[in-house]
Coordinates of C-alpha atoms and ligand atoms in Angstrom, one line a residue:
X1 CA 89.6 102.7 107.3
X2 CA 91.6 101.2 104.5
X3 CA 95.0 102.7 103.8
X4 CA 95.7 103.1 100.1
X5 CA 99.4 102.8 99.2
X6 CA 100.7 105.9 97.4
X7 CA 102.0 103.9 94.4
X8 CA 98.4 102.5 93.9
X9 CA 97.0 106.0 93.9
X10 CA 99.6 107.0 91.3
X11 CA 98.7 103.9 89.2
X12 CA 95.0 104.8 89.4
X13 CA 95.6 108.3 88.4
X14 CA 97.8 107.6 85.5
X15 CA 96.3 104.4 84.0
X16 CA 94.0 105.3 81.1
X17 CA 93.3 101.7 80.1
X18 CA 91.5 99.9 83.0
X19 CA 89.6 96.6 83.0
X20 CA 87.5 95.6 86.0
X21 CA 86.1 92.1 86.8
X22 CA 83.4 92.0 89.4
X23 CA 81.8 89.1 91.2
X24 CA 78.9 88.6 93.5
X25 CA 80.8 90.2 96.4
X26 CA 80.2 93.6 94.7
X27 CA 76.4 93.1 95.1
X28 CA 76.6 91.6 98.6
X29 CA 76.2 95.0 100.2
X30 CA 73.0 95.4 98.1
X31 CA 71.5 92.3 99.8
X32 CA 72.1 90.0 96.8
X33 CA 73.5 86.7 98.1
X34 CA 77.0 85.5 96.9
X35 CA 77.6 81.9 95.9
X36 CA 80.3 80.5 98.1
X37 CA 80.4 82.6 101.3
X38 CA 79.9 80.4 104.4
X39 CA 76.3 80.4 105.7
X40 CA 74.9 82.9 103.2
X41 CA 76.3 81.7 99.8
X42 CA 73.7 80.3 97.4
X43 CA 75.9 77.2 96.7
X44 CA 76.1 76.6 100.5
X45 CA 72.3 76.2 100.6
X46 CA 71.4 74.9 97.1
X47 CA 72.9 72.3 94.8
X48 CA 74.0 73.8 91.5
X49 CA 73.6 70.5 89.6
X50 CA 69.8 70.7 90.5
X51 CA 69.3 74.3 89.6
X52 CA 71.9 75.7 87.3
X53 CA 72.5 73.2 84.4
X54 CA 70.6 72.5 81.2
X55 CA 70.1 68.9 82.4
X56 CA 68.5 70.2 85.6
X57 CA 66.1 72.3 83.6
X58 CA 65.2 69.4 81.4
X59 CA 64.6 67.2 84.4
X60 CA 62.6 69.7 86.4
X61 CA 61.8 73.0 84.6
X62 CA 59.3 74.2 87.1
X63 CA 61.7 73.8 90.1
X64 CA 64.5 75.7 88.2
X65 CA 62.2 78.4 86.9
X66 CA 60.7 79.0 90.4
X67 CA 64.2 79.3 91.9
X68 CA 65.1 81.9 89.3
X69 CA 61.8 83.7 90.0
X70 CA 62.9 83.9 93.7
X71 CA 66.3 85.2 92.7
X72 CA 64.7 87.8 90.4
X73 CA 62.6 89.1 93.2
X74 CA 65.7 89.6 95.4
X75 CA 67.4 91.5 92.5
X76 CA 64.3 93.6 91.9
X77 CA 64.3 94.7 95.6
X78 CA 68.0 95.5 95.6
X79 CA 69.5 98.9 94.9
X80 CA 73.0 99.6 93.6
X81 CA 75.5 100.2 96.4
X82 CA 78.5 102.6 96.6
X83 CA 80.7 100.0 94.9
X84 CA 78.5 100.0 91.8
X85 CA 78.3 103.8 91.9
X86 CA 82.1 104.2 92.2
X87 CA 82.7 101.9 89.2
X88 CA 80.2 103.9 87.1
X89 CA 82.1 107.1 88.1
X90 CA 85.5 105.5 87.3
X91 CA 84.2 104.8 83.8
X92 CA 83.6 108.5 83.3
X93 CA 87.1 109.4 84.3
X94 CA 89.0 107.0 82.0
X95 CA 89.4 106.9 78.2
X96 CA 89.4 103.1 77.9
X97 CA 87.4 101.4 80.6
X98 CA 85.9 97.9 80.5
X99 CA 83.6 96.5 83.1
X100 CA 83.3 92.8 83.0
X101 CA 80.8 91.3 85.4
X102 CA 80.0 87.7 86.4
X103 CA 76.9 89.1 88.1
X104 CA 73.5 88.6 86.5
X105 CA 71.7 91.2 88.5
X106 CA 72.0 94.3 86.2
X107 CA 73.0 96.5 89.2
X108 CA 76.0 97.9 87.4
X109 CA 73.8 99.3 84.7
X110 CA 71.3 100.6 87.2
X111 CA 74.2 102.5 88.8
X112 CA 75.0 104.1 85.5
X113 CA 77.7 101.9 84.0
X114 CA 77.4 101.4 80.2
X115 CA 78.7 98.8 77.8
X116 CA 78.9 96.2 80.7
X117 CA 80.2 92.9 79.5
X118 CA 77.8 90.4 81.1
X119 CA 80.0 87.3 81.3
X120 CA 77.2 85.1 82.8
X121 CA 74.2 86.7 81.2
X122 CA 71.3 88.6 82.9
X123 CA 68.7 87.1 85.2
X124 CA 66.1 89.7 84.1
X125 CA 66.0 88.4 80.5
X126 CA 64.4 85.2 79.3
X127 CA 65.2 83.1 76.2
X128 CA 63.7 80.1 74.5
X129 CA 65.2 76.9 75.8
X130 CA 65.2 75.3 72.4
X131 CA 66.2 78.2 70.1
X132 CA 68.1 80.4 72.4
X133 CA 66.3 83.5 71.1
X134 CA 65.6 86.3 73.7
X135 CA 61.9 86.6 74.4
X136 CA 60.5 89.9 75.6
X137 CA 56.7 89.7 75.7
X138 CA 54.1 87.5 74.1
X139 CA 55.0 84.5 76.2
X140 CA 52.4 81.9 77.0
X141 CA 51.9 82.3 80.7
X142 CA 49.4 79.4 81.1
X143 CA 52.3 77.1 82.0
X144 CA 55.3 77.2 84.4
X145 CA 57.8 78.0 83.0
X146 CA 56.0 80.2 80.4
X147 CA 56.1 79.1 76.7
X148 CA 58.1 80.7 73.9
X149 CA 55.6 82.7 71.7
X150 CA 57.1 81.3 68.5
X151 CA 57.7 77.6 69.2
X152 CA 56.0 76.9 72.5
X153 CA 59.2 75.5 74.2
X154 CA 59.7 76.5 77.8
X155 CA 61.4 79.8 78.5
X156 CA 64.6 79.9 80.7
X157 CA 66.6 82.7 82.2
X158 CA 69.3 84.2 79.9
X159 CA 72.1 83.2 82.3
X160 CA 75.1 80.9 81.7
X161 CA 74.6 77.6 83.4
X162 CA 77.3 75.1 84.3
X163 CA 78.5 73.3 81.2
X164 CA 77.4 76.1 78.9
X165 CA 79.6 78.5 76.9
X166 CA 80.1 82.2 77.6
X167 CA 78.5 84.3 74.9
X168 CA 81.2 84.5 72.3
X169 CA 81.1 88.3 71.7
X170 CA 81.3 88.9 75.4
X171 CA 84.2 86.5 75.8
X172 CA 86.3 88.0 73.0
X173 CA 85.6 91.6 74.2
X174 CA 86.6 90.6 77.8
X175 CA 89.8 88.9 76.6
X176 CA 90.7 91.9 74.5
X177 CA 90.1 94.2 77.4
X178 CA 92.3 92.1 79.7
X179 CA 95.1 92.0 77.1
X180 CA 95.2 95.8 76.5
X181 CA 94.6 97.2 80.0
X182 CA 97.3 98.8 82.1
X183 CA 95.5 98.1 85.3
X184 CA 93.2 95.2 86.1
X185 CA 90.9 95.2 89.1
X186 CA 89.4 92.0 90.5
X187 CA 86.6 92.9 92.8
X188 CA 84.4 90.7 95.0
X189 CA 85.1 87.4 93.3
X190 CA 86.5 84.2 94.7
X191 CA 88.4 83.8 91.4
X192 CA 87.5 80.1 91.3
X193 CA 85.3 79.9 88.2
X194 CA 86.8 79.8 84.8
X195 CA 87.1 81.3 82.3
X196 CA 86.4 84.5 84.2
X197 CA 89.1 83.8 86.8
X198 CA 91.7 83.6 84.0
X199 CA 91.2 87.1 82.9
X200 CA 93.4 88.6 85.6
X201 CA 96.2 86.3 84.6
X202 CA 95.8 87.3 80.9
X203 CA 96.1 90.9 82.0
X204 CA 99.2 90.1 84.1
X205 CA 100.9 88.3 81.2
X206 CA 100.2 91.3 79.0
X207 CA 102.0 93.5 81.5
X208 CA 99.1 95.0 83.5
X209 CA 99.2 95.7 87.2
X210 CA 96.7 93.8 89.3
X211 CA 94.6 95.1 92.2
X212 CA 92.3 92.8 94.1
X213 CA 89.6 94.0 96.4
X214 CA 88.0 91.3 98.6
X215 CA 87.0 90.5 102.1
X216 CA 89.5 87.6 102.2
X217 CA 92.4 86.0 100.3
X218 CA 91.7 84.2 97.0
X219 CA 93.9 82.2 94.6
X220 CA 94.6 85.5 92.9
X221 CA 95.9 87.3 96.0
X222 CA 99.5 86.2 95.8
X223 CA 99.7 87.4 92.2
X224 CA 98.3 90.8 92.9
X225 CA 100.4 94.0 93.0
X226 CA 98.0 95.3 95.6
X227 CA 95.4 93.5 97.6
X228 CA 92.9 95.6 99.6
X229 CA 91.0 93.7 102.2
X230 CA 87.5 95.0 103.1
X231 CA 84.0 95.7 101.7
X232 CA 84.0 96.8 98.0
X233 CA 81.4 99.4 99.0
X234 CA 83.9 101.2 101.2
X235 CA 87.1 100.6 99.3
X236 CA 86.0 101.6 95.8
X237 CA 84.6 105.0 96.9
X238 CA 87.8 105.6 98.9
X239 CA 89.9 104.9 95.7
X240 CA 87.7 107.3 93.7
X241 CA 88.3 110.1 96.2
X242 CA 92.0 109.8 95.4
X243 CA 91.6 110.3 91.6
Ligands
OAD1 P1 81.7 83.7 95.1 O1 80.5 83.5 96.0 O2 82.4 82.5 94.6 O3 82.7 84.7 95.7 C1 82.3 85.9 96.3 C2 83.5 86.7 96.7 O4 83.1 88.0 97.2 C3 84.2 86.0 97.9 O5 85.6 85.9 97.6 C4 84.0 86.9 99.1 O6 85.1 87.0 100.0 C5 83.8 88.3 98.4 N1 83.0 89.3 99.0 C6 81.8 89.1 99.7 N2 81.3 90.2 100.1 C7 82.1 91.2 99.7 C8 82.2 92.6 99.9 N3 81.2 93.3 100.5 N4 83.2 93.3 99.3 C9 84.2 92.6 98.7 N5 84.2 91.3 98.5 C10 83.2 90.6 99.0 O7 81.1 84.5 93.9 P2 81.7 84.8 92.4 O8 83.2 84.9 92.5 O9 80.9 85.9 91.8 O10 78.4 81.6 88.0 O11 81.3 83.4 91.7 C11 81.6 83.3 90.3 C12 80.5 82.5 89.6 O12 80.2 81.3 90.3 C13 79.2 83.2 89.6 O13 79.1 84.1 88.5 C14 78.2 82.1 89.4 C15 78.8 81.1 90.4 O14 78.5 79.7 90.1 C16 77.3 81.1 87.4 O15 76.2 81.1 87.8 C17 77.6 80.7 86.0

C-alpha cells in the first residue's frame, strides 16, 4: 500500500491547473507492452530502425504494416485499467486539466478522458504515406499495406516514427499546458524520449510542482517533488480517493 504524503494530498486538492504526461507504463496493466522494460518491452524484442521509421516503411512496407496490425490487435483486445479511469475522473474534478499521452492506444479516450493530446499519434488511424491525409474508409485492400483511395500510395499508421515531427498543434498545446500548470504528473514513462520528456522540465521552470509515478527511478526522479513507486493502476486510484 502506497503512503501518500500529506503535502501531496494538499497539492492535489488545491491545484486547479494540472497537466499529466503518460507513457506506456500506464497501459501495461491493460496488457499493452511497454517499450523499454526488460524482457517485455517492444524495443527489447524488435529493432525500431526496422519498424518505426519512414525509411523502414519505404524499404519494407509489408513488414512494418503487419507489425502494426499485430499491435492494433493487442490494443483492440485491451481494456482501460484503473489508472486510465482515475485520470478521466481527475479531469472531471479540475478546471484546467490537460492529458498529454505518448501512448497510441486510445485507452485514455476509452476510459472517458476528453481532449487528449496524442503526442505520438494513434495506432487505430491510418494516413496516406505520401500526402499525410487521414484515410477512413475506401482504401484499396487488394494490397498490403492497403492503398490510399485518392492517390494509391500505401497507407501507414497515424503514429509518429523516429525522425518525424510531433504534430504541431499537439506540440504547442502540450507546451502551453506544461507552462501554465501548477502541478505536473509524469506517469509510467521512462522520460527518455524527447520532446515529451522535456515537458516536465518546462513545467518545473514555470514554477509547477512535479509528481512522478513509476515502478522505478527515471532521469526525472531526482527533480520531482514527490516520487511514488508502484503500479499506476494502484497509485492513481489511491490519489483520487484523497481528493
Ligand atoms: P518506456 O518503455 O520507455 O517506459 C515505460 C515506463 O513505464 C518505465 O519507466 C517503467 O518503469 C514504467 N512502468 C511499467 N509498468 C508500469 C506500471 N504498471 N505503472 C507505472 N509505471 C510503469 O515507454 P515510454 O516512456 O512510453 O515512441 O516510451 C516513450 C516513447 O518511446 C513511446 O511513446 C514510443 C517509444 O519509442 C514512439 O513510438 C514515437
